[in-house]
Structure formats: structure tokens, C-alpha cells
Amino acid sequence: MRKLYTLLFALFAALIIFEPVQVKASHVMGSDITWKCVGKDSFIITVTAYRNCKGIDLSATPITFKSACGGSSVSAGGELSGGTDITPVCKKSCTKCKSAGCDFNFGIQQYEITTLIDLSKYNCCEFTIAWEQCCRNADITTGASGQNFYVDVTLNKCAQPCDNSPYFTNPPIAIYCVNQCVVINPGVNDDDVDGYGQADSLVYKFVEPLQAAGSGIPFIDGYTVQTPLKYFGYPDKDKAFDPPKCYGFHLDEQTGDIQFKATQEDVTVLAIAVDEYRKDADGKPQKIGTIRRDLQIAIIECPDNRSPILSGINGGNQVTMDFCAGQSKCFTIHSFDVDDKDSVTMTSNVNKTIPGATFDVESGKRFPKGTFCWTPSNADVRSYPYRFVVTGVDDACPVNGRASRSFGIKVNPSPEASYSATIGNCGLVTFKAFPGKITAIS
């Protein structure tokens, strides 16, 4: 009998000790991976990871890489840094990152894990860079709670010039309100220019969030990769962006804008892949890499609050404009909010994506305008638009309403010409005009 009591006590103690650990071990909210070329076949890899502050601390699990030509994965280690609270709340609200006793049930921290890899001994061009950690957090309601977290990207070391990945300039703001029209943009930028002076082009798409290499997370009935939450118009999706309608669940494959209006509380997971293309010697775009962002979105009931509204160019709906090299040009973006007490703060990532351009926001205005100005040079002429993102944030509590829009600037060559004048007999003047450099943009 004494042995039986001893055994039962041991089992009871094990349940008490280990059950909380199993629950709290789920803490990962999302991640993305980027790389920077620092020499032939050498790259600095950066994993940006997002932690649920209600779970355990994030650990520096190693970054791995694997050649597409075969072989096993190689551990590249990684150094952990950061821990910044990026929870999108008003200034008066607390978060779970600041206090475990906070009434607001969310808290998001951002970390970075970095390492240097040398691929010089490999003959293969293409590599998969990956990072994983257990586990996705317990808040998820659409099927992936407690699943392993895995994210990977594809790098081509043979791309010329040596490739730097696209990168995200906006964090994944992950908390939105029921019945709030949401327009978000990850603010992806690519600084590379090929040997012909042309920029890489980017294409966005929804992909499966992963629990292991090639293995997607499970979704419960009614939820999929393409419909990860319940939204206005579910399960239909519009292919056209229409802010007043806010119908469907839409990703613009050229700009990265995501638009939806959630109709019920959910905590879900989605993933976006950004394919990077570079033209070959024949002018044909070839895919040279893919980055991915895996993120968690929480939809909660909020005090009645509508998101801010951002106009297109000069108050209209247009979001792209042609500029000419050597000529200065400006336009404005307007903000508005239909809620009586809200005011809007505007920001932009112009300084990160378009060197030399400016975006000045009116001060002291409830609904300010932002003015974009740029004088591109001939060196800025390229076939793909330069892009920047404008974000409007209201002052609602506890969760700020926010909206983002992507704008494109196409830089064309300015006309060039020269002429000569010859004075002939009887004062006759002969003029000859000569076209300057002819640049084909395709």
C-alpha cells in the first residue's frame, strides 16, 4: 500500500510540475528572415521573431541552411537580441509585456537572431535558410495552437550582382477590431540594382504557414490559407481594392496591401511570401529568391472605432505617378477619420525606401496632410516603380485604429536634344536638331 501511495504521489506531483510548462511553452507569434550579402558567398542572416509575452522567453534556437542539391541541414547558430514591446496600443494602455497583471490581454515583443554563413564550399546555387522553435502560442483559435513554428526562405548565391534580400520596414501589427475596415502593408523594399541599372521586382502571395519543412499547419473547419478569418463577404474574395466597400480578403500581388473587415473575434495565422525577380541578359525576369513573413492576427471586440482613411494622390484614388528625371515634383496624401473624437498621426517609410525623397506631415492638424517631394536623377530611371508606404494611426484606446497604403513612383528619362544653327547668305539661318540619349523602358 505504501508503494501505491508513493506512486500516486509521484504521478500527482508530475502533473502539477509539468502541466503549466506545457501550456506556457507556446509563445511564438511570427517571424521573417532576411539576408545581406557581405562578400562573395557570405551572407548575414537575420531572423526577426515575435513573442507572445504571456508565454516563456524566446530562445536562440539556431538558424539552419540546406543546399538544394542535397545533403542535410547545417546549423549556423545565431545571436539573440532585442525584446522591444511593439503592441499596438494607445499611450494610456498597459500590455502583458509591461505587466502580467495588465487588464489588456495582449503583449508582443520583437527579437532578432543573427548569424554569418559562408557558402563558398558549396557548388549549388540555391539554399533554403530556416528557423524553428516550439511552439505557436495558445491564443490561436483557428487550429494551430501548440504546433511547432517553422519559417524558411530561398537564397540564390549565384545571383549577380550578389543579392541582398528584400526586407520589411513595417512590423506586423497584429491586433485589430471586429467590423473595422483594415488596410495594412508590410512595407517591403529592395535596394538592389542589376548590372543594367534595373531594380529587382517583387510579387506577393499568400502561402501556407508551416510547422516543419513542407508541412503546413492545420486549420479547423471553415478556415484555410486563403480564408484565415471570418470577414465581410466570407468566403468570397474581391480582386479589386475598394476601401468604402471593404469586401473580401484581398492581397494586392504588386503592392502587398492586405484588405479585410473581420466580422467576429478570432486569433489566426497567415503567411505572406515575397518573390524577388531580376532580369537576365535577354531581359526576361528570373526568380532569384523568396522571403516569407509568418504572422498572427488577433481580432477583438473594441469600443466602437473605425480605422483612419488615407486618400490616394492629391486626395483622389490614384496610387501611382510618373516622375521625370531631373524634374522636381510633389503631391499630397490626405487623412481622415469618421469618429468624432479621433485625430490621426501620419508616418511614412520614405526615408528607408527612396533616398533623397521627403515626406512632410502638417503639424497641429487633427487630420493632417502629408506632402511627398522628390527630384530623381537619371541614375534613378528604372522600369519598376519605387514604392513607399504611408500609415495613419488614430488615438483610440486601448487599440489604435490604423491604415496603410502603398504608393508607386515610376521614374522616366527626361527628353534630351541638342541643336546647331548656321548663318548662310542673306541672313538665312539653318537649324538642325539632334535627339539625345534614347532610353527604352520596358
XYZ file of C-alpha atoms in Angstrom:
442
model
C 0.000 0.000 0.000
C 2.847 2.395 0.878
C 4.348 1.786 -2.588
C 0.975 2.558 -4.186
C 0.690 5.883 -2.288
C 4.245 6.736 -3.243
C 3.492 6.046 -6.918
C 0.267 8.086 -6.863
C 2.035 10.983 -5.160
C 4.769 10.916 -7.802
C 2.216 10.965 -10.630
C 0.265 13.824 -8.993
C 3.469 15.827 -8.489
C 4.432 15.269 -12.120
C 1.086 16.637 -13.303
C 1.443 19.723 -11.107
C 5.007 20.361 -12.209
C 4.791 19.661 -15.927
C 1.314 20.760 -16.998
C 1.939 24.521 -16.621
C 5.200 24.210 -18.553
C 3.390 22.597 -21.460
C 0.885 25.460 -21.606
C 3.398 28.279 -21.148
C 5.844 26.823 -23.711
C 3.628 28.156 -26.504
C 4.858 31.677 -27.166
C 5.860 32.223 -30.826
C 3.640 34.674 -32.742
C 5.506 35.034 -36.033
C 8.787 35.570 -37.816
C 10.525 36.650 -41.005
C 14.023 36.012 -42.404
C 16.191 38.353 -44.485
C 19.818 38.339 -45.639
C 22.549 40.787 -46.571
C 25.487 39.987 -48.862
C 28.799 40.922 -47.182
C 31.206 39.387 -49.702
C 31.383 36.605 -52.264
C 29.291 33.691 -50.961
C 28.996 35.275 -47.491
C 25.706 36.450 -46.025
C 24.463 37.850 -42.720
C 21.150 36.145 -41.935
C 18.621 37.920 -39.703
C 15.580 36.240 -38.178
C 13.076 38.727 -36.756
C 10.855 36.846 -34.313
C 7.725 37.938 -32.437
C 6.879 36.616 -28.966
C 3.624 36.437 -27.011
C 4.529 37.986 -23.650
C 2.176 35.590 -21.841
C 4.462 32.685 -22.759
C 8.014 31.695 -21.915
C 11.052 33.648 -23.075
C 12.196 33.326 -26.679
C 15.327 31.198 -27.049
C 18.163 31.462 -29.568
C 17.411 28.263 -31.477
C 19.902 28.024 -34.346
C 19.403 29.240 -37.893
C 19.972 26.405 -40.383
C 20.699 26.203 -44.101
C 20.460 23.428 -46.663
C 21.616 23.169 -50.271
C 19.016 22.462 -52.953
C 21.471 19.926 -54.407
C 21.009 17.595 -51.442
C 22.597 16.826 -48.116
C 21.472 17.532 -44.588
C 20.741 20.835 -42.895
C 23.685 22.693 -41.377
C 23.337 24.597 -38.111
C 24.659 28.160 -38.347
C 23.951 29.192 -34.752
C 22.633 32.674 -34.031
C 22.881 35.505 -31.513
C 19.662 36.682 -29.828
C 18.990 40.375 -29.166
C 16.062 42.746 -28.702
C 12.858 42.337 -26.745
C 11.111 45.542 -27.849
C 7.412 45.872 -26.959
C 5.570 46.577 -30.253
C 1.992 46.012 -29.024
C -0.231 48.471 -30.973
C -1.976 50.175 -28.052
C -2.590 53.784 -27.073
C -0.195 55.536 -24.687
C -2.541 55.116 -21.712
C -2.885 51.336 -22.085
C -0.664 48.702 -20.492
C 0.417 45.440 -22.164
C 1.256 41.935 -20.958
C 4.896 42.713 -21.808
C 4.925 45.514 -19.238
C 2.846 43.801 -16.554
C 1.468 40.282 -16.167
C -1.459 41.841 -14.289
C -2.442 44.138 -17.171
C -6.180 44.053 -17.955
C -5.408 44.173 -21.690
C -4.852 40.566 -22.706
C -2.077 41.005 -25.282
C 1.604 41.806 -25.467
C 4.031 41.434 -28.396
C 7.818 41.589 -28.256
C 10.192 41.779 -31.221
C 13.571 39.986 -31.211
C 16.383 39.432 -33.710
C 18.598 36.389 -34.196
C 21.609 36.957 -36.471
C 24.428 34.835 -37.849
C 27.031 34.842 -40.645
C 27.088 31.983 -43.154
C 29.798 31.128 -45.700
C 28.560 29.179 -48.729
C 31.831 29.184 -50.684
C 32.444 25.431 -50.397
C 29.094 24.560 -51.998
C 28.749 24.201 -55.782
C 24.970 24.537 -55.686
C 23.391 27.977 -56.213
C 20.141 27.701 -54.261
C 19.792 27.335 -50.495
C 16.939 27.121 -48.002
C 17.508 29.187 -44.852
C 15.261 28.133 -41.955
C 14.431 28.788 -38.316
C 12.064 26.966 -35.984
C 11.004 26.934 -32.355
C 8.328 25.264 -30.261
C 5.642 26.375 -30.177
C 2.890 28.551 -31.613
C 1.030 30.208 -28.756
C -2.142 29.078 -27.052
C -4.211 32.136 -28.037
C -4.739 30.831 -31.601
C -8.377 29.828 -32.201
C -8.235 28.633 -35.830
C -6.323 25.385 -35.392
C -2.557 25.861 -34.931
C -2.340 26.375 -31.160
C 0.614 24.445 -29.718
C 2.001 23.466 -33.135
C 5.697 23.800 -33.898
C 6.722 27.088 -35.543
C 8.832 26.905 -38.723
C 9.735 29.524 -41.337
C 12.113 29.374 -44.313
C 13.322 31.453 -47.259
C 15.162 30.734 -50.519
C 18.532 32.354 -51.302
C 20.477 32.145 -54.585
C 24.196 32.738 -54.000
C 24.904 32.816 -57.765
C 22.742 35.888 -58.462
C 24.779 38.728 -59.932
C 25.357 41.242 -58.515
C 25.399 39.448 -55.144
C 21.845 39.520 -53.852
C 20.554 41.297 -50.770
C 17.071 40.121 -49.877
C 14.034 42.385 -49.835
C 13.278 43.494 -46.284
C 10.272 44.550 -44.202
C 10.132 48.156 -42.993
C 6.795 47.817 -41.129
C 6.332 45.429 -38.174
C 3.370 43.011 -38.290
C 0.803 44.965 -36.269
C -1.302 42.079 -35.107
C -4.384 43.345 -33.209
C -7.491 44.668 -34.963
C -11.137 45.243 -34.085
C -14.296 43.440 -35.190
C -16.075 45.324 -38.016
C -13.070 47.594 -38.583
C -12.022 48.058 -42.222
C -8.335 47.156 -42.242
C -5.728 48.039 -44.865
C -2.203 47.002 -43.907
C 1.096 46.879 -45.783
C 4.354 45.192 -44.722
C 6.454 47.945 -46.319
C 8.785 45.644 -48.243
C 11.729 47.276 -50.011
C 14.576 46.013 -52.205
C 17.720 48.130 -52.627
C 19.433 46.002 -55.287
C 20.155 47.201 -58.829
C 21.401 44.783 -61.500
C 24.272 45.277 -63.941
C 21.949 47.127 -66.328
C 20.784 49.651 -63.745
C 17.418 47.962 -63.257
C 15.871 47.212 -59.871
C 14.605 43.828 -58.752
C 10.827 43.411 -58.899
C 8.655 41.905 -56.162
C 5.498 39.772 -56.247
C 3.378 38.982 -53.145
C 1.240 35.911 -52.455
C -0.438 34.069 -49.579
C 1.287 30.787 -48.665
C 0.872 28.085 -46.025
C 2.143 28.854 -42.533
C 4.458 25.961 -41.684
C 5.091 23.627 -38.745
C 8.028 21.892 -40.491
C 9.730 21.982 -43.881
C 6.996 21.431 -46.475
C 4.348 20.776 -43.802
C 1.560 23.312 -43.293
C -0.231 23.982 -40.026
C -3.736 22.554 -39.530
C -6.842 24.754 -39.767
C -10.191 23.887 -38.203
C -13.266 23.642 -40.450
C -14.179 26.945 -42.092
C -10.627 28.326 -42.148
C -7.928 27.952 -44.820
C -4.759 29.625 -46.086
C -6.878 31.860 -48.330
C -9.620 32.447 -45.730
C -7.815 32.527 -42.354
C -10.534 34.537 -40.594
C -14.235 35.367 -40.930
C -14.635 38.614 -42.870
C -17.296 40.695 -44.600
C -18.182 38.726 -47.733
C -16.753 35.418 -46.433
C -15.902 33.134 -48.197
C -15.844 35.284 -51.362
C -12.829 37.459 -52.193
C -12.688 40.628 -54.283
C -9.788 41.155 -56.662
C -10.175 44.931 -56.642
C -9.267 47.204 -53.752
C -12.342 49.178 -52.658
C -11.902 50.949 -49.277
C -15.553 52.065 -48.838
C -16.823 48.569 -49.600
C -14.138 46.675 -47.647
C -15.427 43.398 -49.079
C -13.475 40.148 -49.169
C -9.992 39.194 -48.038
C -7.530 40.573 -50.537
C -3.760 40.734 -51.081
C -2.500 43.011 -53.861
C 0.282 40.999 -55.507
C 2.092 44.126 -56.726
C 1.928 46.408 -53.659
C 1.487 43.999 -50.728
C -1.655 45.786 -49.477
C -3.909 43.465 -47.433
C -7.555 44.482 -47.018
C -10.387 42.956 -44.963
C -13.097 43.658 -42.391
C -13.327 40.907 -39.759
C -16.830 40.045 -38.551
C -16.065 38.042 -35.394
C -13.393 37.552 -32.761
C -10.582 35.239 -33.845
C -6.872 34.720 -33.356
C -5.453 33.345 -36.577
C -2.246 32.759 -38.512
C -1.325 33.730 -42.052
C 1.855 33.810 -44.131
C 2.970 36.044 -46.999
C 5.737 35.146 -49.454
C 7.537 37.825 -51.465
C 9.202 36.522 -54.635
C 12.184 38.515 -55.920
C 12.787 38.730 -59.695
C 15.793 40.018 -61.659
C 16.079 40.322 -65.449
C 18.597 38.111 -67.238
C 20.768 39.089 -70.235
C 17.749 38.626 -72.523
C 15.589 40.938 -70.426
C 13.432 38.117 -69.047
C 12.603 38.207 -65.302
C 14.061 35.258 -63.378
C 13.185 34.437 -59.766
C 16.304 34.750 -57.603
C 14.871 34.463 -54.099
C 11.853 34.334 -51.801
C 11.310 35.798 -48.350
C 8.383 34.972 -46.082
C 6.582 36.582 -43.162
C 4.539 34.358 -40.860
C 2.317 36.370 -38.545
C -0.525 36.039 -36.061
C -3.563 38.331 -36.178
C -5.916 38.856 -33.234
C -9.429 40.181 -33.897
C -11.055 41.530 -30.728
C -14.164 43.448 -29.700
C -13.297 47.120 -29.234
C -15.172 50.256 -28.260
C -16.855 51.495 -31.433
C -13.956 52.734 -33.530
C -13.394 52.987 -37.269
C -9.938 52.937 -38.824
C -8.461 56.135 -40.276
C -8.843 56.724 -44.009
C -5.938 57.615 -46.291
C -6.571 59.142 -49.687
C -4.754 58.433 -52.890
C -2.551 61.006 -54.607
C -3.768 64.613 -54.195
C -6.939 63.446 -52.450
C -8.056 61.066 -55.214
C -7.841 57.298 -55.644
C -4.690 57.114 -57.780
C -1.711 55.467 -56.019
C 0.984 55.674 -58.733
C 2.531 58.662 -60.508
C 5.125 59.212 -63.236
C 8.142 61.398 -62.475
C 10.761 62.636 -64.949
C 14.469 62.509 -64.185
C 15.867 65.920 -63.316
C 12.470 67.459 -62.574
C 11.088 68.190 -59.105
C 7.567 67.023 -58.353
C 5.317 66.887 -55.274
C 1.907 65.518 -54.312
C -0.179 65.219 -51.133
C -1.853 62.382 -49.210
C -4.900 63.279 -47.088
C -6.011 61.640 -43.830
C -9.483 61.453 -42.264
C -11.379 59.645 -39.501
C -15.164 59.434 -39.212
C -15.104 59.071 -35.408
C -15.938 62.330 -33.614
C -13.110 62.359 -31.065
C -10.283 60.765 -33.038
C -7.296 62.515 -34.530
C -4.780 60.948 -36.910
C -0.994 60.695 -36.884
C 0.669 60.107 -40.262
C 4.050 58.468 -40.846
C 5.910 57.106 -43.857
C 8.873 54.862 -44.651
C 10.071 57.134 -47.500
C 13.446 57.686 -45.828
C 14.071 53.921 -45.940
C 12.893 53.245 -49.489
C 13.550 56.334 -51.674
C 16.836 58.120 -50.876
C 16.591 61.865 -51.422
C 12.781 61.989 -51.293
C 10.887 63.702 -48.468
C 7.507 63.225 -46.801
C 6.478 66.194 -44.661
C 3.387 65.982 -42.447
C 1.387 69.018 -41.315
C 1.733 69.705 -37.608
C -1.074 70.675 -35.247
C -3.847 69.350 -37.506
C -6.452 66.813 -36.446
C -6.397 65.245 -39.919
C -3.035 66.221 -41.405
C -1.872 66.066 -44.991
C 1.466 64.573 -45.940
C 3.447 66.010 -48.849
C 5.786 63.797 -50.873
C 8.524 65.530 -52.913
C 11.382 64.175 -54.988
C 13.799 65.241 -57.710
C 15.030 61.969 -59.228
C 18.209 61.895 -61.297
C 18.982 59.993 -64.489
C 20.548 57.316 -62.276
C 17.098 56.732 -60.738
C 15.444 55.785 -64.056
C 14.159 52.203 -63.934
C 11.348 50.031 -65.225
C 9.789 49.115 -61.857
C 8.150 51.697 -59.577
C 9.785 52.911 -56.411
C 7.395 52.226 -53.537
C 6.748 53.758 -50.151
C 4.055 53.215 -47.517
C 2.033 55.826 -45.638
C 0.436 54.810 -42.326
C -2.323 56.614 -40.449
C -2.907 55.827 -36.750
C -5.761 57.190 -34.640
C -5.736 57.711 -30.855
C -8.468 55.221 -29.906
C -7.940 53.178 -26.718
C -6.932 50.555 -25.913
C -6.208 49.549 -29.537
C -5.271 52.206 -32.066
C -7.085 52.096 -35.377
C -4.621 52.154 -38.252
C -4.490 52.045 -42.043
C -1.611 51.812 -44.510
C -1.398 52.385 -48.269
C 1.393 51.747 -50.736
C 2.313 54.355 -53.357
C 4.394 53.868 -56.507
C 6.703 56.307 -58.312
C 7.751 55.467 -61.894
C 10.857 57.426 -62.954
C 11.163 58.046 -66.698
C 14.095 59.606 -68.580
C 13.756 63.284 -69.413
C 13.804 64.174 -73.128
C 17.259 65.214 -74.302
C 18.151 67.055 -77.504
C 20.748 69.422 -78.949
C 20.727 71.735 -81.949
C 23.050 73.764 -84.139
C 22.479 76.976 -86.090
C 24.278 78.005 -89.287
C 24.080 81.533 -90.729
C 24.077 81.455 -94.525
C 23.824 84.012 -97.309
C 21.476 86.943 -96.920
C 20.978 86.231 -93.219
C 19.421 82.807 -93.771
C 19.711 80.743 -90.589
C 19.609 76.950 -90.762
C 18.733 74.996 -87.600
C 19.441 71.308 -87.047
C 18.080 69.351 -84.060
C 19.589 66.121 -82.757
C 17.854 63.717 -80.374
C 19.788 62.902 -77.244
C 20.119 59.620 -75.475
C 17.205 57.313 -76.193
C 16.292 55.060 -73.277
C 13.860 52.192 -73.667
C 11.867 51.361 -70.540
C 10.008 48.077 -70.651
